[in-house]
């Protein structure tokens, strides 16, 4: 494996932007990022009502997993298309795809349609996320990126706070369908602003060779892997022919994908970027953050609404401590990185806090709202230390000509963690909930156990006391098990973070011939 201090080849410097131009361009990026981040946050508080309306508790996780899986597959594709065709064209196209998917989600009549349209929405969302990060990488050098990314990182917690609040309000006072329709006016605004603000970006390499074989193989092995984690032990036994067959497909398609990518002229995911130690470690941490983030956001409202008795609006409001802590640590960390150029401590601290927060939830699920809020502060602080830093490390160790593909690869790993996390944790949640109902006398619980697949917070309140307590205990057991496994995965993140080495954050001068002025920035820094 290549050393993290090895020189990173660069093809050409990106267009230079003044501070004013960067801020104007970022106005479009902020709207687009808000669009991408709001969607999952708005939908999460509405999930219990959606499931109760359309039915299908066993498919609950797929409302989120379908979206994340599609965005995961699409992320490296959008990133590579940005390198080939230019970021502006691909970014605007991703916004259009996202808006079409949002409109169709709002018109869904059953869970099958909703999951399918969520997947279409996810295809567009993959382009939004990688597009924002790729544009930032093109217009701002890593050494200065912290202070600008702090603005973007502030948008994420703001969306995570406002999204659940908006989603809860919509669910309580309108209909869950408006959780999707609300994307339309915001998306149109993002489309118009980005059309003008991104005009200065480069047009791409001009080498339009799309790696269709690699794209197909990537889709196959990712989909098969997620199906294994979703169906194993739930829809099918782990030793069944279906699960074993999917495992074989995953391995064969993955091996074929690696072979194809090593030989492709313009690979959809350049494997050369993984030769850099820091890039690989940052990617692994991104995977773990995605696993913990999406898992926690998806299943925490189940506990808040069914057990703590919160409304959909209040369950969104109760997520605020986690989001505020994430915003504060993200912006503070970005400021420190820009001022000092040092970042190695942040992944370590973030991993410790994230693992601690998940462990607290796992061991103390039957708690008051105040205690739950304190646990969320710990978890949010960990995420704030990790989300910006992992992407910065990855981009700092990738060549500019492959910046889109490298950013797509790093984002892909985060989304892949989220996709596997939600599907695997969703399977654990459903299995634990069902087992708890059965072992504690589910058949005797009356209607509370018979209609679990269509249970809503409103329906729960109308059940007899014994049935209500039975279901609440089952939800508590399921959520506790979800956070316990999340804490185990987060603990692995600490082990990974310890191996990250400090390398200097380069400026755009690194893309130019070496000069005396550039020498200090390229000199190795002490660990």
Coordinates of C-alpha atoms in Angstrom, one line a residue:
X1 CA 0.0 0.0 0.0
X2 CA 1.3 3.4 -1.0
X3 CA 2.4 5.7 1.8
X4 CA 0.1 8.5 2.7
X5 CA 2.9 11.0 2.2
X6 CA 3.5 10.0 -1.4
X7 CA 3.1 12.7 -4.0
X8 CA -0.4 13.0 -5.5
X9 CA -0.3 13.4 -9.3
X10 CA -2.2 16.4 -10.6
X11 CA -3.2 17.1 -14.2
X12 CA -4.2 20.7 -14.1
X13 CA -5.3 23.4 -11.7
X14 CA -9.0 24.2 -11.4
X15 CA -10.4 27.6 -12.2
X16 CA -9.5 30.2 -9.6
X17 CA -12.3 31.7 -7.7
X18 CA -12.2 34.9 -5.6
X19 CA -13.8 34.9 -2.1
X20 CA -16.8 36.7 -3.5
X21 CA -17.2 34.2 -6.3
X22 CA -16.9 31.3 -3.9
X23 CA -19.7 32.8 -1.7
X24 CA -22.0 33.4 -4.6
X25 CA -21.4 29.8 -5.9
X26 CA -22.0 28.4 -2.4
X27 CA -25.4 30.0 -2.3
X28 CA -26.5 27.5 -4.9
X29 CA -24.7 24.6 -3.2
X30 CA -26.4 25.5 0.1
X31 CA -29.8 25.2 -1.4
X32 CA -29.0 22.0 -3.2
X33 CA -27.5 20.5 0.0
X34 CA -30.5 21.6 2.0
X35 CA -32.7 19.8 -0.6
X36 CA -30.8 16.5 -0.3
X37 CA -30.5 16.6 3.5
X38 CA -34.1 17.6 4.2
X39 CA -35.7 14.6 2.4
X40 CA -34.7 11.8 4.8
X41 CA -35.2 14.1 7.8
X42 CA -38.7 15.0 6.8
X43 CA -39.7 11.5 6.0
X44 CA -38.4 9.9 9.2
X45 CA -41.1 11.3 11.6
X46 CA -43.8 10.3 9.0
X47 CA -42.7 6.6 8.7
X48 CA -45.0 5.3 11.5
X49 CA -48.0 7.0 9.8
X50 CA -46.9 5.9 6.3
X51 CA -46.6 2.3 7.4
X52 CA -50.0 2.5 9.1
X53 CA -51.6 4.0 6.0
X54 CA -50.0 1.8 3.3
X55 CA -49.3 -1.3 5.5
X56 CA -46.2 -3.4 5.5
X57 CA -44.2 -3.1 8.7
X58 CA -41.8 -5.7 7.3
X59 CA -41.0 -3.2 4.5
X60 CA -40.5 -0.3 6.8
X61 CA -36.7 -0.2 6.4
X62 CA -37.0 -0.3 2.6
X63 CA -38.6 3.1 2.5
X64 CA -35.2 4.4 3.7
X65 CA -33.0 1.6 2.3
X66 CA -34.4 1.9 -1.2
X67 CA -33.5 5.6 -1.2
X68 CA -30.0 5.1 0.3
X69 CA -29.2 2.1 -1.9
X70 CA -30.1 4.0 -5.1
X71 CA -28.1 7.0 -4.0
X72 CA -25.2 4.7 -3.1
X73 CA -25.1 3.1 -6.5
X74 CA -25.6 6.5 -8.2
X75 CA -22.9 8.4 -6.2
X76 CA -19.8 7.1 -8.0
X77 CA -21.6 7.3 -11.4
X78 CA -22.5 11.0 -10.9
X79 CA -19.0 11.7 -9.7
X80 CA -17.4 10.2 -12.8
X81 CA -19.9 11.9 -15.1
X82 CA -18.9 15.2 -13.5
X83 CA -15.3 14.5 -14.3
X84 CA -16.3 13.7 -17.9
X85 CA -19.1 16.1 -18.8
X86 CA -18.5 18.9 -16.2
X87 CA -20.0 19.4 -12.8
X88 CA -22.6 21.9 -13.8
X89 CA -24.4 19.7 -16.4
X90 CA -24.5 16.6 -14.2
X91 CA -25.4 18.6 -11.0
X92 CA -28.4 20.2 -12.7
X93 CA -29.5 16.8 -14.1
X94 CA -29.4 15.2 -10.7
X95 CA -31.7 18.0 -9.3
X96 CA -34.3 17.2 -12.1
X97 CA -34.2 13.5 -11.3
X98 CA -34.7 14.1 -7.6
X99 CA -37.7 16.4 -8.2
X100 CA -39.4 13.8 -10.5
X101 CA -38.9 11.1 -7.9
X102 CA -40.3 13.4 -5.1
X103 CA -43.5 14.1 -7.1
X104 CA -44.0 10.4 -7.8
X105 CA -43.4 9.5 -4.1
X106 CA -46.2 11.8 -3.1
X107 CA -48.6 10.0 -5.4
X108 CA -47.8 6.5 -4.2
X109 CA -50.7 4.2 -3.5
X110 CA -48.9 1.3 -1.9
X111 CA -45.6 0.4 -0.3
X112 CA -44.2 -1.1 -3.5
X113 CA -44.7 2.1 -5.4
X114 CA -43.4 4.2 -2.6
X115 CA -40.2 2.1 -2.4
X116 CA -39.7 2.2 -6.1
X117 CA -40.2 6.0 -6.4
X118 CA -37.9 6.5 -3.3
X119 CA -35.2 4.6 -5.3
X120 CA -35.7 7.1 -8.2
X121 CA -35.4 9.9 -5.7
X122 CA -32.2 8.4 -4.4
X123 CA -30.7 8.3 -7.9
X124 CA -31.0 12.1 -8.0
X125 CA -29.9 12.5 -4.3
X126 CA -26.6 10.7 -5.1
X127 CA -25.8 13.4 -7.6
X128 CA -26.7 16.2 -5.2
X129 CA -24.4 15.1 -2.4
X130 CA -21.4 14.2 -4.6
X131 CA -22.0 17.3 -6.7
X132 CA -21.8 19.7 -3.7
X133 CA -18.6 18.1 -2.4
X134 CA -17.0 17.9 -5.9
X135 CA -17.7 21.6 -6.6
X136 CA -16.3 22.6 -3.3
X137 CA -13.2 20.5 -4.1
X138 CA -12.8 22.3 -7.4
X139 CA -13.1 25.9 -6.2
X140 CA -11.5 25.8 -2.8
X141 CA -8.1 24.1 -1.9
X142 CA -8.1 21.8 1.1
X143 CA -5.9 24.2 3.2
X144 CA -8.7 26.8 3.0
X145 CA -11.7 24.5 2.7
X146 CA -12.5 24.2 6.4
X147 CA -13.9 27.7 6.9
X148 CA -16.1 27.3 3.8
X149 CA -17.2 23.8 4.6
X150 CA -18.2 25.0 8.0
X151 CA -21.1 26.9 6.2
X152 CA -22.1 23.7 4.4
X153 CA -21.8 21.7 7.6
X154 CA -24.1 24.2 9.3
X155 CA -26.7 23.5 6.7
X156 CA -26.7 19.7 7.5
X157 CA -27.7 20.1 11.2
X158 CA -30.1 22.9 10.3
X159 CA -31.8 20.5 7.8
X160 CA -31.7 17.7 10.4
X161 CA -33.4 20.0 12.9
X162 CA -35.8 21.7 10.5
X163 CA -36.6 18.5 8.6
X164 CA -38.0 16.4 11.5
X165 CA -39.9 19.5 12.7
X166 CA -41.4 20.1 9.2
X167 CA -42.0 16.3 8.7
X168 CA -43.8 16.1 12.0
X169 CA -45.9 19.2 11.4
X170 CA -46.9 17.9 8.0
X171 CA -47.8 14.5 9.3
X172 CA -49.8 15.9 12.2
X173 CA -51.6 18.7 10.4
X174 CA -51.6 17.8 6.6
X175 CA -50.8 14.4 5.2
X176 CA -47.6 12.4 4.9
X177 CA -47.7 13.0 1.1
X178 CA -46.6 16.6 1.6
X179 CA -43.4 15.3 3.1
X180 CA -42.4 14.6 -0.5
X181 CA -44.3 17.5 -2.3
X182 CA -42.5 20.0 -0.1
X183 CA -39.3 19.2 -2.1
X184 CA -40.7 20.7 -5.3
X185 CA -40.6 24.5 -4.6
X186 CA -37.2 24.2 -2.9
X187 CA -35.8 22.0 -5.8
X188 CA -37.0 24.5 -8.4
X189 CA -35.2 27.3 -6.5
X190 CA -32.0 25.2 -6.3
X191 CA -32.2 24.5 -10.0
X192 CA -32.5 28.2 -10.9
X193 CA -29.8 29.4 -8.6
X194 CA -27.3 26.7 -9.6
X195 CA -27.9 27.3 -13.3
X196 CA -26.4 30.8 -13.0
X197 CA -23.8 30.3 -10.1
X198 CA -22.1 27.2 -11.6
X199 CA -21.5 28.7 -15.0
X200 CA -17.7 29.3 -14.4
X201 CA -16.9 25.6 -13.7
X202 CA -14.8 23.6 -16.1
X203 CA -16.5 21.6 -18.8
X204 CA -14.9 18.3 -17.9
X205 CA -12.0 16.3 -19.5
X206 CA -13.8 15.7 -22.8
X207 CA -13.0 12.0 -22.6
X208 CA -16.5 10.7 -22.7
X209 CA -16.0 7.0 -22.1
X210 CA -18.6 5.7 -19.7
X211 CA -17.7 2.5 -17.9
X212 CA -21.0 0.7 -18.4
X213 CA -19.7 -2.7 -17.5
X214 CA -18.3 -1.4 -14.2
X215 CA -21.5 0.4 -13.5
X216 CA -23.6 -2.7 -14.1
X217 CA -21.4 -4.9 -11.9
X218 CA -21.3 -2.2 -9.1
X219 CA -25.1 -2.2 -9.1
X220 CA -25.4 -6.0 -9.0
X221 CA -23.0 -6.6 -6.1
X222 CA -24.3 -3.7 -4.0
X223 CA -27.9 -4.7 -4.5
X224 CA -27.2 -8.4 -3.7
X225 CA -25.3 -7.4 -0.5
X226 CA -28.1 -5.2 0.8
X227 CA -30.7 -7.9 0.0
X228 CA -28.7 -10.4 2.1
X229 CA -28.7 -8.0 5.1
X230 CA -32.4 -7.2 4.7
X231 CA -33.8 -10.7 4.0
X232 CA -31.4 -12.9 6.0
X233 CA -33.1 -14.3 9.1
X234 CA -36.3 -12.3 8.2
X235 CA -37.8 -13.2 4.8
X236 CA -35.4 -16.2 4.4
X237 CA -33.3 -18.4 6.7
X238 CA -29.6 -17.6 6.6
X239 CA -28.9 -21.1 5.3
X240 CA -31.6 -20.9 2.6
X241 CA -30.8 -21.2 -1.1
X242 CA -31.9 -17.6 -1.7
X243 CA -29.4 -16.1 0.8
X244 CA -26.6 -18.4 -0.3
X245 CA -27.3 -17.6 -3.9
X246 CA -27.2 -13.9 -3.2
X247 CA -23.9 -14.3 -1.4
X248 CA -22.4 -16.1 -4.4
X249 CA -23.7 -13.3 -6.7
X250 CA -22.2 -10.7 -4.4
X251 CA -18.7 -12.3 -4.4
X252 CA -18.6 -13.0 -8.1
X253 CA -19.9 -9.6 -9.1
X254 CA -17.5 -7.8 -6.8
X255 CA -14.5 -9.8 -8.1
X256 CA -15.5 -9.1 -11.6
X257 CA -16.0 -5.4 -10.8
X258 CA -12.5 -5.1 -9.4
X259 CA -11.0 -6.8 -12.5
X260 CA -13.0 -4.5 -14.8
X261 CA -12.1 -1.3 -12.9
X262 CA -8.4 -2.2 -13.0
X263 CA -8.5 -2.4 -16.8
X264 CA -11.1 0.3 -17.7
X265 CA -9.8 3.4 -19.5
X266 CA -12.1 5.6 -17.5
X267 CA -13.2 3.5 -14.5
X268 CA -16.4 4.5 -12.7
X269 CA -14.5 4.1 -9.4
X270 CA -10.7 4.5 -9.9
X271 CA -9.1 1.9 -7.6
X272 CA -5.9 3.8 -7.6
X273 CA -7.3 6.2 -5.0
X274 CA -7.5 3.4 -2.5
X275 CA -3.8 2.8 -2.7
X276 CA -3.4 5.9 -0.5
X277 CA -3.6 4.8 3.1
X278 CA -5.4 7.9 4.4
X279 CA -8.0 7.8 1.7
X280 CA -8.8 4.2 2.5
X281 CA -9.0 4.9 6.2
X282 CA -11.1 8.0 5.7
X283 CA -13.4 5.9 3.5
X284 CA -13.7 3.2 6.2
X285 CA -14.7 5.9 8.7
X286 CA -17.2 7.3 6.3
X287 CA -18.8 3.9 6.1
X288 CA -19.1 3.6 9.9
X289 CA -20.5 7.1 10.2
X290 CA -23.2 6.3 7.6
X291 CA -24.0 3.1 9.4
X292 CA -24.5 4.9 12.8
X293 CA -26.2 8.1 11.4
X294 CA -28.9 6.6 9.3
X295 CA -29.5 3.7 11.7
X296 CA -30.0 6.1 14.6
X297 CA -32.2 8.6 12.7
X298 CA -34.4 5.9 11.2
X299 CA -35.3 4.0 14.4
X300 CA -35.1 6.6 17.1
X301 CA -38.5 8.1 16.2
X302 CA -40.1 4.6 16.7
X303 CA -39.1 4.7 20.3
X304 CA -40.0 8.4 20.8
X305 CA -43.5 8.0 19.3
X306 CA -44.5 4.6 20.4
X307 CA -42.8 4.4 23.9
X308 CA -42.3 8.0 25.0
X309 CA -45.7 9.1 23.5
X310 CA -44.3 12.0 21.4
X311 CA -46.2 13.3 18.4
X312 CA -44.5 13.2 15.0
X313 CA -43.8 16.9 15.4
X314 CA -42.3 16.5 18.9
X315 CA -40.2 13.5 17.9
X316 CA -38.6 15.8 15.3
X317 CA -38.1 18.5 17.9
X318 CA -36.5 16.0 20.3
X319 CA -33.7 15.4 17.7
X320 CA -32.6 19.0 18.1
X321 CA -29.9 18.3 20.8
X322 CA -28.1 15.9 18.5
X323 CA -28.2 18.2 15.5
X324 CA -27.0 21.3 17.5
X325 CA -24.1 19.4 18.9
X326 CA -23.2 18.1 15.5
X327 CA -23.4 21.6 14.0
X328 CA -21.2 23.1 16.8
X329 CA -18.5 20.5 16.6
X330 CA -18.5 20.5 12.8
X331 CA -18.1 24.3 12.5
X332 CA -15.6 24.4 15.4
X333 CA -13.6 21.6 13.9
X334 CA -13.6 23.3 10.5
X335 CA -12.3 26.6 12.0
X336 CA -9.5 24.7 13.8
X337 CA -8.4 22.9 10.7
X338 CA -8.3 26.1 8.6
X339 CA -6.4 27.9 11.3
X340 CA -3.9 25.2 12.2
X341 CA -3.9 22.7 9.3
X342 CA -4.2 19.9 11.9
X343 CA -7.0 17.4 11.8
X344 CA -5.8 14.0 13.1
X345 CA -7.3 14.3 16.6
X346 CA -10.8 15.0 15.3
X347 CA -11.5 11.5 13.9
X348 CA -10.3 9.9 17.1
X349 CA -12.4 12.1 19.4
X350 CA -15.4 11.7 17.1
X351 CA -15.2 7.9 17.1
X352 CA -15.0 7.8 20.9
X353 CA -18.1 10.1 21.3
X354 CA -20.1 8.3 18.6
X355 CA -19.5 4.9 20.2
X356 CA -20.3 6.3 23.6
X357 CA -23.5 7.9 22.5
X358 CA -24.8 4.7 20.8
X359 CA -23.8 2.6 23.9
X360 CA -25.7 4.9 26.2
X361 CA -28.9 4.5 24.1
X362 CA -28.4 0.7 24.0
X363 CA -28.0 0.3 27.7
X364 CA -30.6 2.9 28.8
X365 CA -33.5 2.9 26.3
X366 CA -36.2 3.2 29.0
X367 CA -35.3 6.7 29.9
X368 CA -36.8 10.2 30.3
X369 CA -36.8 12.7 27.4
X370 CA -34.2 14.8 29.3
X371 CA -31.8 11.8 29.6
X372 CA -32.4 10.9 25.9
X373 CA -31.5 14.5 24.9
X374 CA -28.2 14.2 26.8
X375 CA -27.4 11.0 25.0
X376 CA -28.1 12.7 21.7
X377 CA -25.7 15.5 22.5
X378 CA -22.9 12.9 22.9
X379 CA -23.8 11.1 19.6
X380 CA -24.2 14.4 17.7
X381 CA -20.8 15.7 18.9
X382 CA -19.2 12.5 17.6
X383 CA -20.8 12.9 14.2
X384 CA -19.8 16.6 14.0
X385 CA -16.2 15.7 14.5
X386 CA -16.3 13.0 11.8
X387 CA -18.5 14.0 8.9
X388 CA -16.5 17.0 7.6
X389 CA -13.1 15.6 8.5
X390 CA -13.4 12.3 6.8
X391 CA -14.4 13.9 3.5
X392 CA -11.6 16.5 3.8
X393 CA -9.0 13.8 4.4
X394 CA -10.2 11.8 1.4
X395 CA -10.2 14.8 -0.9
X396 CA -6.8 15.9 0.2
X397 CA -5.4 12.5 -0.9
X398 CA -6.9 12.4 -4.4
X399 CA -5.7 13.8 -7.7
X400 CA -7.7 16.7 -9.1
X401 CA -8.4 15.0 -12.4
X402 CA -10.3 12.2 -10.5
X403 CA -11.7 14.5 -7.8
X404 CA -15.3 13.8 -8.8
X405 CA -14.7 10.0 -8.9
X406 CA -12.8 10.1 -5.6
X407 CA -15.4 12.2 -3.9
X408 CA -18.0 9.9 -5.3
X409 CA -16.1 6.9 -3.9
X410 CA -15.9 8.5 -0.4
X411 CA -19.6 9.4 -0.5
X412 CA -20.4 6.0 -1.8
X413 CA -18.8 4.4 1.2
X414 CA -20.8 6.6 3.6
X415 CA -24.0 5.8 1.7
X416 CA -23.1 2.2 1.6
X417 CA -22.7 2.2 5.4
X418 CA -26.1 3.8 5.7
X419 CA -27.7 1.4 3.3
X420 CA -26.3 -1.7 5.0
X421 CA -26.9 -0.1 8.4
X422 CA -30.6 0.6 7.8
X423 CA -31.3 -2.8 6.2
X424 CA -29.3 -4.8 8.7
X425 CA -30.5 -2.9 11.7
X426 CA -34.0 -2.9 10.3
X427 CA -33.9 -6.7 10.1
X428 CA -32.6 -6.8 13.7
X429 CA -35.3 -4.4 14.8
X430 CA -38.2 -6.3 13.2
X431 CA -36.9 -9.7 14.4
X432 CA -36.3 -8.5 18.0
X433 CA -39.7 -6.8 18.1
X434 CA -41.5 -9.8 16.8
X435 CA -39.6 -12.2 19.1
X436 CA -40.4 -9.9 22.1
X437 CA -44.1 -9.9 21.3
X438 CA -44.1 -13.7 21.0
X439 CA -42.0 -14.5 24.0
X440 CA -44.1 -12.1 26.3
X441 CA -47.4 -13.6 25.2
X442 CA -48.1 -11.8 21.9
X443 CA -51.1 -14.0 21.2
X444 CA -52.6 -12.9 24.4
X445 CA -52.0 -9.3 23.7
X446 CA -55.2 -9.1 21.7
X447 CA -55.4 -6.7 18.8
X448 CA -52.1 -5.1 19.7
X449 CA -50.3 -8.1 18.4
X450 CA -52.6 -9.1 15.6
X451 CA -52.3 -5.9 13.7
X452 CA -48.6 -5.1 14.3
X453 CA -47.9 -4.5 10.6
X454 CA -50.3 -1.6 10.5
X455 CA -49.7 -0.2 14.0
X456 CA -49.6 3.6 14.3
X457 CA -49.1 5.8 17.4
X458 CA -52.7 6.8 17.2
X459 CA -53.9 3.1 17.0
X460 CA -51.6 2.2 19.9
X461 CA -53.4 4.6 22.2
X462 CA -56.7 2.9 21.5
X463 CA -55.5 -0.5 22.6
X464 CA -56.1 -2.1 26.0
X465 CA -53.5 -1.3 28.6
X466 CA -52.0 -4.8 28.6
X467 CA -51.6 -4.8 24.8
X468 CA -50.2 -1.3 24.7
X469 CA -47.5 -2.2 27.3
X470 CA -46.7 -5.3 25.4
X471 CA -46.1 -3.5 22.2
X472 CA -44.1 -0.7 23.9
X473 CA -41.8 -3.2 25.5
X474 CA -41.2 -4.9 22.2
X475 CA -40.3 -1.5 20.5
X476 CA -38.0 -0.8 23.4
X477 CA -36.3 -4.2 23.0
X478 CA -35.9 -3.7 19.3
X479 CA -34.5 -0.2 19.5
X480 CA -32.1 -1.2 22.2
X481 CA -30.7 -4.0 20.1
X482 CA -30.3 -1.7 17.1
X483 CA -28.2 0.8 19.2
X484 CA -26.2 -2.0 20.7
X485 CA -25.0 -3.3 17.3
X486 CA -24.5 0.3 16.2
X487 CA -22.2 0.9 19.2
X488 CA -20.1 -2.2 18.2
X489 CA -19.6 -0.9 14.7
X490 CA -18.8 2.6 16.0
X491 CA -16.1 1.1 18.3
X492 CA -14.4 -0.3 15.2
X493 CA -14.3 3.3 13.9
X494 CA -12.0 4.2 16.8
X495 CA -9.6 1.4 15.8
X496 CA -9.6 2.7 12.2
X497 CA -9.1 6.4 13.3
X498 CA -6.0 5.6 15.2
X499 CA -4.1 4.6 12.0
X500 CA -4.8 7.9 10.2
X501 CA -1.5 9.9 9.7
X502 CA -1.3 13.6 9.4
X503 CA -0.3 14.9 5.9
X504 CA -0.2 18.6 5.0
X505 CA -3.4 20.1 3.6
X506 CA -2.4 21.2 0.1
X507 CA -3.4 24.4 -1.7
X508 CA -4.0 24.7 -5.3
X509 CA -0.3 25.5 -5.7
X510 CA 0.2 21.8 -5.5
X511 CA -1.3 21.5 -9.0
X512 CA 1.3 24.0 -10.3
X513 CA 5.0 23.6 -10.9
X514 CA 6.9 23.7 -7.6
X515 CA 8.0 27.1 -6.4
X516 CA 9.9 28.4 -3.5
X517 CA 6.7 29.8 -2.0
X518 CA 4.9 26.4 -2.3
X519 CA 7.7 24.5 -0.5
X520 CA 6.6 25.1 3.1
X521 CA 3.1 23.7 2.4
X522 CA 4.4 20.6 0.8
X523 CA 6.9 19.8 3.6
X524 CA 5.9 17.0 5.8
X525 CA 4.3 18.0 9.1
X526 CA 5.0 16.5 12.4
X527 CA 2.4 14.1 13.6

